[in-house]
Amino acid sequence: MSASSAPRVTRIAPSPTGDPHVGTAYIGLFNYTLAHQSGGKFILRIEDTDRGRYVASSEQRIFDMMAWLGLTPDESPLQGGPNGPYRQSERFGLYGDYARQLVESGHAYYAFETPEELAARRETAQQEGHVIAIPSRDLAPADAKKRVEAGEAAVIRLKVPRDGETVVNDRLRDPIHFANKEIDDKVLLKADGYPTYHLANVVDDRLMGVTHVVRAEEWITSTPIHALLYRAFGWPEPVFAHMPLLRNADKSKISKRKNPTSVEWYQQQGYLPEAMLNFLATMGWTHPEGQEIFSLAEFQRVFKLEDVTLGGPVFSQEKLRWYNGKYLREVLSDEEVARRLHDFLAQQKTDLPNDDYFRAVTRLMTPRIEVFSEFMDKTGYFWSENYLVDEKAQKAIDAGQELLPQLAARLKTLPEFGADSIKQLFHDYAGEKGLKLGKVMPPVRAAVAGTMESPDLPDLLATLGQERVVARLNKAVQ
Ligand code: GLU
């Protein structure tokens, strides 16, 4: 349990607009951990106010991603909870009153500018290098209210102070100063009564009791608006912490073009969720004892928000593969790897029985793959007698026409078909014939696998089993 005391309430608030993103998983991991290490709660809220960008399947895929990673929220549209509903589209009714409350207290105002007028004003503002001026800001509040009551369309805008600055506290940075004259009077409530991101986000964080807002760096520029809202409502501000953005190798913001960004892609490639989590935990943070491989529970034990560093962490495919290989070989048991691989293959519609043979092949091949998707490509010859024989292997077979039948005969009568006795048999044969092992083994390898890229030969033969090996060697002799 971490040093600090009170239970933290954290959240992620993804918008369902596309593929479930690795950035959401990354931010989810840190929020899940912060909440759970304090005995608090981790909430998943769906921010679907932007109906233009809404993708129906996206929400379910976010839930699936979190479940796959083992970052199940304590409250969400799926789980429910005391602060629901957890979809902003189901909360539309409640935001208007909050916006009007700010109008009443003088922190916001009704604005009547038409889109055309705003476009023109925006252009001028850009040319002259200041924020857009909204004439409605200077209307007498009573007059504005009358116009609204008479049915005129209006948005509600935040009334950002004209001078001074808004200081944002961020747990990972020195206080950030924003000059108020550079902050737009953002729309809080649209003319149709829909809230914007800023209003809905702050109201929901407040109503859901969120104590820590931990999100990606790209939201820093929204934070002065949020801070002004908290202050206008007279609510205590949560702790803000903006995590460094994940980067491509060239340090640009992570993008589909340079890195697969959908967690589903990693799932389909057969990455392990534990490896993904471990890797994501190292984005912006390092284990205090320099440990590279650690579980979620261990992360929860040692993680401190203050230890996050801001240098842009690179989402390196290579490093993620390395983690995955480590988990396959050093963390999960052989049994577990076989079980997961079997499930993975079943999902890919490759039906192999999870029997002793399958487990033996898995054990043999685990050192030779980093992710499950490589397994079938490298193991075709274990499952079928119609495996391809490549050119190099064919040459080796041709060169071994004399010794292959002799070795087949000897292997056929070997009483115990284990790797050690097979190895001994090769040594004996090579000794008797005065041949180097490097002459004896390649034709056998080529004949049983059709490729020279295969595991240690005695192990390979022992795994294939006596019957298959002898039949393949005989078949290789024309
Ligand atoms: N809806 C925002 C998003 O899509 C939430 C940002 C935040 O965490 O405040 O990420």
Short mmCIF file of C-alpha atoms and ligand atoms in Angstrom, two decimals:
data_model
loop_
_atom_site.label_atom_id
_atom_site.label_comp_id
_atom_site.label_asym_id
_atom_site.label_seq_id
_atom_site.Cartn_x
_atom_site.Cartn_y
_atom_site.Cartn_z
CA MET A 1 0.00 0.00 0.00
CA SER A 2 1.33 3.41 -0.89
CA ALA A 3 2.32 5.97 1.68
CA SER A 4 -0.52 8.41 1.12
CA SER A 5 -3.64 7.72 3.05
CA ALA A 6 -7.07 8.64 1.72
CA PRO A 7 -8.69 6.35 -0.85
CA ARG A 8 -8.30 7.85 -4.28
CA VAL A 9 -11.03 7.93 -6.86
CA THR A 10 -9.68 7.96 -10.39
CA ARG A 11 -11.21 7.58 -13.80
CA ILE A 12 -10.63 7.30 -17.46
CA ALA A 13 -13.10 9.09 -19.67
CA PRO A 14 -12.59 7.83 -23.20
CA SER A 15 -14.69 9.01 -26.09
CA PRO A 16 -16.00 6.11 -28.18
CA THR A 17 -14.66 7.27 -31.50
CA GLY A 18 -12.57 4.45 -32.93
CA ASP A 19 -10.29 1.54 -32.14
CA PRO A 20 -9.45 0.93 -28.48
CA HIS A 21 -6.21 2.86 -28.23
CA VAL A 22 -2.97 1.89 -26.47
CA GLY A 23 -3.01 5.40 -24.98
CA THR A 24 -6.27 4.59 -23.20
CA ALA A 25 -4.77 1.35 -21.88
CA TYR A 26 -1.70 3.26 -20.69
CA ILE A 27 -3.66 5.97 -18.88
CA GLY A 28 -6.05 3.28 -17.61
CA LEU A 29 -3.19 1.33 -16.06
CA PHE A 30 -1.91 4.30 -14.07
CA ASN A 31 -5.39 5.30 -12.92
CA TYR A 32 -6.33 1.75 -11.97
CA THR A 33 -3.13 1.43 -9.99
CA LEU A 34 -3.44 4.76 -8.19
CA ALA A 35 -6.97 3.95 -7.10
CA HIS A 36 -6.31 0.38 -6.07
CA GLN A 37 -3.14 1.02 -4.12
CA SER A 38 -5.12 3.36 -1.87
CA GLY A 39 -8.14 1.11 -1.54
CA GLY A 40 -10.07 3.55 -3.72
CA LYS A 41 -12.10 3.23 -6.88
CA PHE A 42 -11.38 3.33 -10.56
CA ILE A 43 -14.21 4.57 -12.77
CA LEU A 44 -14.71 4.19 -16.50
CA ARG A 45 -16.92 6.92 -17.88
CA ILE A 46 -17.91 7.13 -21.51
CA GLU A 47 -17.72 10.67 -22.89
CA ASP A 48 -20.01 10.43 -25.86
CA THR A 49 -21.24 14.02 -26.08
CA ASP A 50 -19.65 14.48 -29.49
CA ARG A 51 -22.24 12.61 -31.54
CA GLY A 52 -20.49 13.50 -34.78
CA ARG A 53 -17.50 11.35 -33.91
CA TYR A 54 -19.44 8.60 -32.16
CA VAL A 55 -18.74 5.02 -33.29
CA ALA A 56 -21.28 2.55 -31.94
CA SER A 57 -19.01 -0.50 -31.60
CA SER A 58 -16.25 1.47 -29.98
CA GLU A 59 -17.63 1.47 -26.46
CA GLN A 60 -17.90 -2.31 -26.19
CA ARG A 61 -14.39 -2.61 -27.56
CA ILE A 62 -13.09 -0.31 -24.83
CA PHE A 63 -14.73 -2.55 -22.21
CA ASP A 64 -13.24 -5.62 -23.88
CA MET A 65 -9.78 -4.08 -23.92
CA MET A 66 -9.92 -3.23 -20.23
CA ALA A 67 -11.16 -6.73 -19.39
CA TRP A 68 -8.42 -8.31 -21.49
CA LEU A 69 -5.80 -6.27 -19.67
CA GLY A 70 -7.30 -7.14 -16.30
CA LEU A 71 -7.99 -3.47 -15.55
CA THR A 72 -11.64 -3.97 -14.77
CA PRO A 73 -13.20 -0.73 -13.52
CA ASP A 74 -15.06 -0.62 -10.24
CA GLU A 75 -17.76 1.52 -11.81
CA SER A 76 -18.66 1.79 -15.48
CA PRO A 77 -21.62 1.58 -17.84
CA LEU A 78 -21.10 -2.19 -17.72
CA GLN A 79 -20.55 -2.65 -13.99
CA GLY A 80 -22.93 0.09 -12.91
CA GLY A 81 -22.34 1.76 -9.55
CA PRO A 82 -23.71 4.41 -7.21
CA ASN A 83 -22.71 7.36 -9.42
CA GLY A 84 -24.34 6.27 -12.65
CA PRO A 85 -25.25 6.55 -15.35
CA TYR A 86 -21.69 6.37 -16.64
CA ARG A 87 -22.44 7.46 -20.20
CA GLN A 88 -22.65 11.19 -20.69
CA SER A 89 -25.37 10.73 -23.30
CA GLU A 90 -27.53 9.34 -20.49
CA ARG A 91 -26.74 12.31 -18.25
CA PHE A 92 -27.67 15.09 -20.66
CA GLY A 93 -30.47 16.33 -18.45
CA LEU A 94 -28.23 17.35 -15.60
CA TYR A 95 -25.67 19.64 -17.21
CA GLY A 96 -27.95 22.53 -18.15
CA ASP A 97 -28.69 23.48 -14.55
CA TYR A 98 -25.00 23.65 -13.76
CA ALA A 99 -24.38 25.93 -16.72
CA ARG A 100 -27.28 28.18 -15.72
CA GLN A 101 -25.98 28.25 -12.16
CA LEU A 102 -22.80 29.83 -13.51
CA VAL A 103 -24.80 32.36 -15.50
CA GLU A 104 -26.62 33.32 -12.31
CA SER A 105 -23.35 33.71 -10.39
CA GLY A 106 -21.81 35.81 -13.17
CA HIS A 107 -19.19 33.23 -14.21
CA ALA A 108 -20.87 32.49 -17.51
CA TYR A 109 -23.16 34.24 -19.96
CA TYR A 110 -25.67 33.63 -22.71
CA ALA A 111 -24.22 34.23 -26.15
CA PHE A 112 -26.26 34.78 -29.29
CA GLU A 113 -23.64 35.05 -32.02
CA THR A 114 -24.45 33.07 -35.14
CA PRO A 115 -21.95 30.59 -36.60
CA GLU A 116 -21.25 32.98 -39.51
CA GLU A 117 -20.55 35.85 -37.17
CA LEU A 118 -18.27 33.67 -35.08
CA ALA A 119 -16.35 32.50 -38.13
CA ALA A 120 -15.70 36.11 -39.16
CA ARG A 121 -14.68 37.09 -35.65
CA ARG A 122 -12.42 34.08 -35.36
CA GLU A 123 -10.64 35.10 -38.52
CA THR A 124 -10.06 38.62 -37.26
CA ALA A 125 -8.91 37.30 -33.91
CA GLN A 126 -6.39 35.03 -35.62
CA GLN A 127 -5.07 37.81 -37.82
CA GLU A 128 -4.75 40.17 -34.89
CA GLY A 129 -3.41 37.53 -32.54
CA HIS A 130 -5.90 37.65 -29.71
CA VAL A 131 -8.73 35.43 -28.51
CA ILE A 132 -12.09 35.78 -30.19
CA ALA A 133 -14.20 38.66 -28.89
CA ILE A 134 -17.80 37.78 -28.10
CA PRO A 135 -20.07 40.83 -27.96
CA SER A 136 -22.74 39.00 -25.94
CA ARG A 137 -20.32 38.98 -23.07
CA ASP A 138 -21.13 42.65 -22.49
CA LEU A 139 -24.92 42.36 -22.59
CA ALA A 140 -26.80 43.13 -19.42
CA PRO A 141 -27.53 39.70 -17.86
CA ALA A 142 -31.19 40.55 -17.33
CA ASP A 143 -31.61 41.45 -21.02
CA ALA A 144 -29.88 38.30 -22.15
CA LYS A 145 -32.07 36.21 -19.91
CA LYS A 146 -35.19 37.83 -21.35
CA ARG A 147 -34.10 37.02 -24.88
CA VAL A 148 -33.52 33.37 -23.90
CA GLU A 149 -36.87 33.18 -22.19
CA ALA A 150 -38.46 34.59 -25.33
CA GLY A 151 -37.08 31.59 -27.18
CA GLU A 152 -33.95 32.99 -28.84
CA ALA A 153 -31.23 30.43 -29.43
CA ALA A 154 -28.19 30.88 -27.22
CA VAL A 155 -25.16 29.00 -26.01
CA ILE A 156 -23.71 29.45 -22.55
CA ARG A 157 -20.08 30.54 -22.46
CA LEU A 158 -17.59 30.66 -19.63
CA LYS A 159 -16.72 34.24 -18.69
CA VAL A 160 -12.95 34.05 -18.46
CA PRO A 161 -11.52 36.99 -16.50
CA ARG A 162 -10.05 39.60 -18.87
CA ASP A 163 -6.79 39.97 -17.05
CA GLY A 164 -4.57 38.18 -14.60
CA GLU A 165 -3.67 34.55 -14.97
CA THR A 166 -4.98 31.13 -14.14
CA VAL A 167 -2.51 28.90 -12.39
CA VAL A 168 -2.90 25.19 -12.81
CA ASN A 169 -1.36 22.80 -10.35
CA ASP A 170 -0.07 19.59 -11.79
CA ARG A 171 1.41 16.90 -9.59
CA LEU A 172 4.12 16.21 -12.14
CA ARG A 173 5.12 19.79 -12.90
CA ASP A 174 5.73 23.20 -11.41
CA PRO A 175 2.58 25.36 -11.36
CA ILE A 176 1.59 26.22 -14.93
CA HIS A 177 0.66 29.84 -15.59
CA PHE A 178 -1.90 30.66 -18.26
CA ALA A 179 -2.52 34.30 -19.14
CA ASN A 180 -6.29 34.79 -18.99
CA LYS A 181 -6.27 37.01 -22.04
CA GLU A 182 -5.19 33.97 -24.04
CA ILE A 183 -8.05 31.77 -22.85
CA ASP A 184 -11.20 31.67 -24.99
CA ASP A 185 -14.64 32.08 -23.46
CA LYS A 186 -15.36 28.44 -24.14
CA VAL A 187 -18.87 27.21 -24.84
CA LEU A 188 -20.16 25.19 -21.89
CA LEU A 189 -23.65 24.41 -23.11
CA LYS A 190 -24.65 24.34 -26.76
CA ALA A 191 -27.84 25.87 -28.10
CA ASP A 192 -29.45 22.41 -28.27
CA GLY A 193 -28.78 21.91 -24.58
CA TYR A 194 -25.86 19.50 -25.08
CA PRO A 195 -22.87 20.13 -22.86
CA THR A 196 -19.38 20.49 -24.27
CA TYR A 197 -16.48 18.37 -23.11
CA HIS A 198 -15.32 20.95 -20.57
CA LEU A 199 -18.58 21.29 -18.69
CA ALA A 200 -19.58 17.63 -18.77
CA ASN A 201 -16.10 16.49 -17.78
CA VAL A 202 -15.85 18.77 -14.75
CA VAL A 203 -19.42 18.25 -13.57
CA ASP A 204 -19.06 14.48 -13.85
CA ASP A 205 -15.71 14.36 -12.12
CA ARG A 206 -17.26 16.33 -9.30
CA LEU A 207 -20.45 14.26 -9.08
CA MET A 208 -18.48 11.01 -9.25
CA GLY A 209 -16.17 12.10 -6.46
CA VAL A 210 -13.02 11.95 -8.58
CA THR A 211 -10.00 12.97 -6.49
CA HIS A 212 -7.26 12.52 -9.10
CA VAL A 213 -7.49 13.49 -12.74
CA VAL A 214 -4.65 11.62 -14.40
CA ARG A 215 -4.74 11.99 -18.15
CA ALA A 216 -2.51 12.51 -21.15
CA GLU A 217 -0.46 15.65 -21.64
CA GLU A 218 -2.58 16.71 -24.59
CA TRP A 219 -5.28 17.84 -22.13
CA ILE A 220 -3.06 20.37 -20.35
CA THR A 221 -4.40 23.23 -22.43
CA SER A 222 -7.96 22.38 -21.33
CA THR A 223 -7.01 22.39 -17.69
CA PRO A 224 -7.16 26.17 -17.06
CA ILE A 225 -10.79 26.05 -18.27
CA HIS A 226 -11.43 23.18 -15.88
CA ALA A 227 -9.68 24.97 -13.03
CA LEU A 228 -11.79 28.09 -13.70
CA LEU A 229 -14.92 25.95 -13.64
CA TYR A 230 -14.05 24.35 -10.31
CA ARG A 231 -13.36 27.76 -8.87
CA ALA A 232 -16.56 29.25 -10.30
CA PHE A 233 -18.62 26.44 -8.80
CA GLY A 234 -16.75 26.77 -5.52
CA TRP A 235 -15.69 23.13 -5.66
CA PRO A 236 -12.31 21.86 -4.48
CA GLU A 237 -10.07 20.95 -7.39
CA PRO A 238 -8.93 17.38 -7.86
CA VAL A 239 -5.24 16.60 -8.16
CA PHE A 240 -4.26 17.00 -11.79
CA ALA A 241 -1.45 15.00 -13.33
CA HIS A 242 -0.75 15.00 -17.03
CA MET A 243 1.12 11.92 -18.16
CA PRO A 244 3.70 12.12 -20.93
CA LEU A 245 2.35 11.19 -24.34
CA LEU A 246 3.40 7.92 -25.90
CA ARG A 247 5.74 8.55 -28.80
CA ASN A 248 6.82 6.95 -32.04
CA ALA A 249 10.50 6.12 -32.39
CA ASP A 250 11.06 9.56 -33.98
CA LYS A 251 9.50 11.13 -30.85
CA SER A 252 6.39 12.33 -32.67
CA LYS A 253 3.07 11.64 -30.93
CA ILE A 254 2.16 7.97 -31.34
CA SER A 255 0.32 7.46 -34.59
CA LYS A 256 -1.22 4.65 -36.57
CA ARG A 257 1.13 5.21 -39.46
CA LYS A 258 4.21 4.46 -37.39
CA ASN A 259 2.91 2.09 -34.74
CA PRO A 260 -0.19 -0.03 -34.50
CA THR A 261 -2.22 1.89 -31.91
CA SER A 262 -5.19 -0.44 -31.51
CA VAL A 263 -4.91 -2.80 -28.57
CA GLU A 264 -6.92 -5.28 -30.61
CA TRP A 265 -4.03 -5.53 -33.03
CA TYR A 266 -1.72 -6.65 -30.23
CA GLN A 267 -4.34 -9.10 -29.05
CA GLN A 268 -4.63 -10.56 -32.54
CA GLN A 269 -0.86 -10.88 -32.77
CA GLY A 270 -0.92 -12.96 -29.62
CA TYR A 271 0.67 -10.55 -27.19
CA LEU A 272 0.12 -11.38 -23.54
CA PRO A 273 -1.82 -8.80 -21.52
CA GLU A 274 0.71 -9.06 -18.68
CA ALA A 275 3.56 -8.17 -21.03
CA MET A 276 1.59 -5.26 -22.44
CA LEU A 277 0.87 -3.93 -18.93
CA ASN A 278 4.46 -4.36 -17.80
CA PHE A 279 5.66 -2.52 -20.89
CA LEU A 280 3.12 0.29 -20.48
CA ALA A 281 4.13 0.72 -16.84
CA THR A 282 7.64 1.58 -18.01
CA MET A 283 6.35 4.44 -20.17
CA GLY A 284 7.34 7.42 -18.05
CA TRP A 285 8.21 5.40 -14.99
CA THR A 286 11.00 3.09 -13.87
CA HIS A 287 10.96 0.55 -11.09
CA PRO A 288 12.90 1.97 -8.11
CA GLU A 289 15.04 -1.17 -7.86
CA GLY A 290 15.62 -1.28 -11.58
CA GLN A 291 13.43 -4.36 -12.03
CA GLU A 292 12.31 -4.72 -15.63
CA ILE A 293 9.87 -7.56 -15.22
CA PHE A 294 7.17 -7.01 -12.65
CA SER A 295 3.53 -7.85 -12.15
CA LEU A 296 0.60 -5.50 -11.79
CA ALA A 297 0.57 -6.30 -8.07
CA GLU A 298 4.23 -5.34 -7.78
CA PHE A 299 3.59 -2.14 -9.75
CA GLN A 300 0.80 -1.35 -7.35
CA ARG A 301 3.12 -1.93 -4.42
CA VAL A 302 5.89 0.44 -5.50
CA PHE A 303 4.35 3.00 -7.85
CA LYS A 304 4.29 6.64 -6.80
CA LEU A 305 2.72 9.26 -9.03
CA GLU A 306 5.53 11.68 -8.17
CA ASP A 307 8.05 9.33 -9.74
CA VAL A 308 6.63 9.70 -13.25
CA THR A 309 9.17 11.38 -15.52
CA LEU A 310 8.19 13.58 -18.42
CA GLY A 311 10.68 12.77 -21.19
CA GLY A 312 8.55 11.43 -24.06
CA PRO A 313 8.41 7.64 -23.61
CA VAL A 314 8.87 5.75 -26.86
CA PHE A 315 6.34 3.04 -27.59
CA SER A 316 8.88 0.68 -29.08
CA GLN A 317 7.56 -2.43 -30.83
CA GLU A 318 10.91 -4.07 -30.30
CA LYS A 319 10.82 -3.51 -26.56
CA LEU A 320 7.26 -4.77 -26.33
CA ARG A 321 8.24 -7.92 -28.20
CA TRP A 322 11.13 -8.36 -25.81
CA TYR A 323 8.76 -8.14 -22.86
CA ASN A 324 6.44 -10.63 -24.46
CA GLY A 325 9.26 -13.10 -25.04
CA LYS A 326 10.35 -12.71 -21.42
CA TYR A 327 6.84 -13.48 -20.20
CA LEU A 328 6.64 -16.54 -22.46
CA ARG A 329 9.96 -17.91 -21.32
CA GLU A 330 10.52 -16.69 -17.80
CA VAL A 331 7.27 -15.70 -16.18
CA LEU A 332 4.51 -18.06 -17.29
CA SER A 333 4.76 -21.81 -16.69
CA ASP A 334 4.98 -24.15 -19.69
CA GLU A 335 1.47 -25.34 -18.94
CA GLU A 336 0.15 -21.81 -18.89
CA VAL A 337 1.89 -20.87 -22.14
CA ALA A 338 0.39 -23.94 -23.82
CA ARG A 339 -3.04 -23.13 -22.50
CA ARG A 340 -2.90 -19.51 -23.67
CA LEU A 341 -1.46 -20.47 -27.02
CA HIS A 342 -4.17 -23.04 -27.47
CA ASP A 343 -6.85 -20.42 -26.77
CA PHE A 344 -5.13 -18.00 -29.11
CA LEU A 345 -5.04 -20.54 -31.94
CA ALA A 346 -8.67 -21.51 -31.35
CA GLN A 347 -9.62 -17.86 -31.76
CA GLN A 348 -7.71 -17.85 -35.03
CA LYS A 349 -9.70 -20.93 -36.05
CA THR A 350 -6.73 -23.24 -35.85
CA ASP A 351 -7.95 -26.30 -34.05
CA LEU A 352 -5.25 -28.39 -32.48
CA PRO A 353 -5.89 -30.71 -29.55
CA ASN A 354 -4.28 -29.47 -26.33
CA ASP A 355 -2.57 -32.83 -25.77
CA ASP A 356 0.91 -33.98 -24.72
CA TYR A 357 2.19 -33.55 -28.26
CA PHE A 358 0.89 -29.98 -28.51
CA ARG A 359 2.43 -29.14 -25.16
CA ALA A 360 5.76 -30.68 -26.13
CA VAL A 361 5.86 -28.70 -29.38
CA THR A 362 4.98 -25.55 -27.46
CA ARG A 363 7.77 -26.14 -24.96
CA LEU A 364 10.23 -26.70 -27.76
CA MET A 365 9.18 -23.64 -29.75
CA THR A 366 8.65 -21.10 -26.98
CA PRO A 367 12.33 -20.07 -27.05
CA ARG A 368 12.00 -19.44 -30.77
CA ILE A 369 9.02 -17.08 -30.84
CA GLU A 370 8.29 -13.70 -29.27
CA VAL A 371 4.55 -13.65 -29.91
CA PHE A 372 1.98 -16.36 -30.56
CA SER A 373 1.25 -15.23 -34.11
CA GLU A 374 4.67 -16.57 -35.13
CA PHE A 375 3.93 -20.05 -33.89
CA MET A 376 2.04 -21.61 -36.80
CA ASP A 377 4.45 -20.23 -39.39
CA LYS A 378 7.33 -21.87 -37.64
CA THR A 379 5.69 -25.19 -36.82
CA GLY A 380 3.90 -26.35 -39.97
CA TYR A 381 5.94 -29.58 -40.10
CA PHE A 382 4.72 -30.65 -36.68
CA TRP A 383 1.10 -30.83 -37.78
CA SER A 384 1.15 -32.21 -41.29
CA GLU A 385 3.08 -34.59 -43.51
CA ASN A 386 2.68 -32.17 -46.40
CA TYR A 387 5.16 -29.63 -45.14
CA LEU A 388 7.17 -27.62 -47.64
CA VAL A 389 10.78 -28.53 -48.24
CA ASP A 390 12.82 -25.46 -49.06
CA GLU A 391 15.74 -25.35 -51.47
CA LYS A 392 18.44 -25.50 -48.84
CA ALA A 393 16.79 -28.44 -47.14
CA GLN A 394 16.37 -30.24 -50.47
CA LYS A 395 20.10 -29.92 -51.10
CA ALA A 396 20.87 -31.37 -47.69
CA ILE A 397 18.49 -34.26 -48.32
CA ASP A 398 20.10 -34.94 -51.70
CA ALA A 399 23.53 -34.97 -50.08
CA GLY A 400 22.32 -37.39 -47.40
CA GLN A 401 20.80 -40.12 -49.59
CA GLU A 402 23.28 -42.70 -48.37
CA LEU A 403 23.13 -42.07 -44.67
CA LEU A 404 19.39 -41.37 -44.33
CA PRO A 405 18.21 -45.01 -44.66
CA GLN A 406 20.92 -46.18 -42.29
CA LEU A 407 19.96 -43.63 -39.68
CA ALA A 408 16.27 -44.41 -40.18
CA ALA A 409 16.98 -48.06 -39.44
CA ARG A 410 18.93 -47.27 -36.31
CA LEU A 411 16.40 -44.73 -35.02
CA LYS A 412 13.64 -47.24 -35.63
CA THR A 413 15.12 -49.71 -33.17
CA LEU A 414 16.11 -47.20 -30.50
CA PRO A 415 14.39 -48.57 -27.38
CA GLU A 416 13.93 -45.21 -25.68
CA PHE A 417 13.29 -42.25 -28.02
CA GLY A 418 14.50 -39.43 -25.79
CA ALA A 419 16.79 -36.54 -26.75
CA ASP A 420 19.79 -38.01 -24.88
CA SER A 421 19.67 -41.43 -26.50
CA ILE A 422 19.10 -39.84 -29.91
CA LYS A 423 22.13 -37.65 -29.41
CA GLN A 424 24.18 -40.68 -28.41
CA LEU A 425 23.00 -42.52 -31.51
CA PHE A 426 24.25 -39.71 -33.75
CA HIS A 427 27.60 -39.65 -31.97
CA ASP A 428 28.00 -43.41 -32.30
CA TYR A 429 27.04 -43.38 -35.97
CA ALA A 430 29.35 -40.45 -36.78
CA GLY A 431 32.17 -42.17 -34.86
CA GLU A 432 31.73 -45.47 -36.67
CA LYS A 433 31.61 -43.87 -40.11
CA GLY A 434 34.38 -41.40 -39.38
CA LEU A 435 32.04 -38.53 -40.22
CA LYS A 436 31.59 -35.15 -38.58
CA LEU A 437 28.25 -34.53 -36.81
CA GLY A 438 27.93 -31.50 -39.07
CA LYS A 439 27.66 -33.92 -41.97
CA VAL A 440 25.29 -36.37 -40.33
CA MET A 441 22.71 -34.12 -38.79
CA PRO A 442 21.70 -31.66 -41.54
CA PRO A 443 20.10 -34.21 -43.87
CA VAL A 444 18.05 -35.53 -40.97
CA ARG A 445 16.96 -32.07 -39.97
CA ALA A 446 16.09 -31.24 -43.57
CA ALA A 447 14.11 -34.45 -43.98
CA VAL A 448 11.98 -34.17 -40.86
CA ALA A 449 11.33 -30.41 -40.99
CA GLY A 450 11.86 -29.29 -44.59
CA THR A 451 13.85 -26.33 -43.27
CA MET A 452 17.21 -25.83 -41.63
CA GLU A 453 15.68 -23.33 -39.24
CA SER A 454 14.46 -25.65 -36.57
CA PRO A 455 15.17 -26.42 -32.92
CA ASP A 456 17.99 -28.52 -31.54
CA LEU A 457 17.88 -31.77 -33.52
CA PRO A 458 17.69 -34.43 -30.76
CA ASP A 459 14.95 -32.41 -29.06
CA LEU A 460 13.17 -31.96 -32.33
CA LEU A 461 13.23 -35.69 -33.10
CA ALA A 462 12.18 -36.65 -29.60
CA THR A 463 9.24 -34.26 -29.86
CA LEU A 464 8.18 -35.48 -33.29
CA GLY A 465 8.31 -39.04 -32.00
CA GLN A 466 9.84 -42.21 -33.35
CA GLU A 467 7.15 -43.17 -35.80
CA ARG A 468 6.97 -39.81 -37.58
CA VAL A 469 10.74 -39.45 -37.72
CA VAL A 470 11.38 -42.87 -39.21
CA ALA A 471 8.59 -42.48 -41.75
CA ARG A 472 9.88 -39.05 -42.83
CA LEU A 473 13.47 -40.23 -43.18
CA ASN A 474 12.37 -43.16 -45.33
CA LYS A 475 10.17 -40.95 -47.43
CA ALA A 476 13.09 -38.59 -48.06
CA VAL A 477 15.00 -41.41 -49.72
CA GLN A 478 14.01 -41.66 -53.36
N1 GLU B 1 -13.04 12.45 -23.26
C1 GLU B 1 -11.66 12.77 -23.10
C2 GLU B 1 -10.87 11.75 -23.90
O1 GLU B 1 -11.35 11.34 -24.90
C3 GLU B 1 -11.30 12.76 -21.65
C4 GLU B 1 -10.06 13.49 -21.29
C5 GLU B 1 -9.94 13.55 -19.80
O2 GLU B 1 -9.48 12.56 -19.22
O3 GLU B 1 -10.35 14.51 -19.21
O4 GLU B 1 -9.79 11.32 -23.56
#
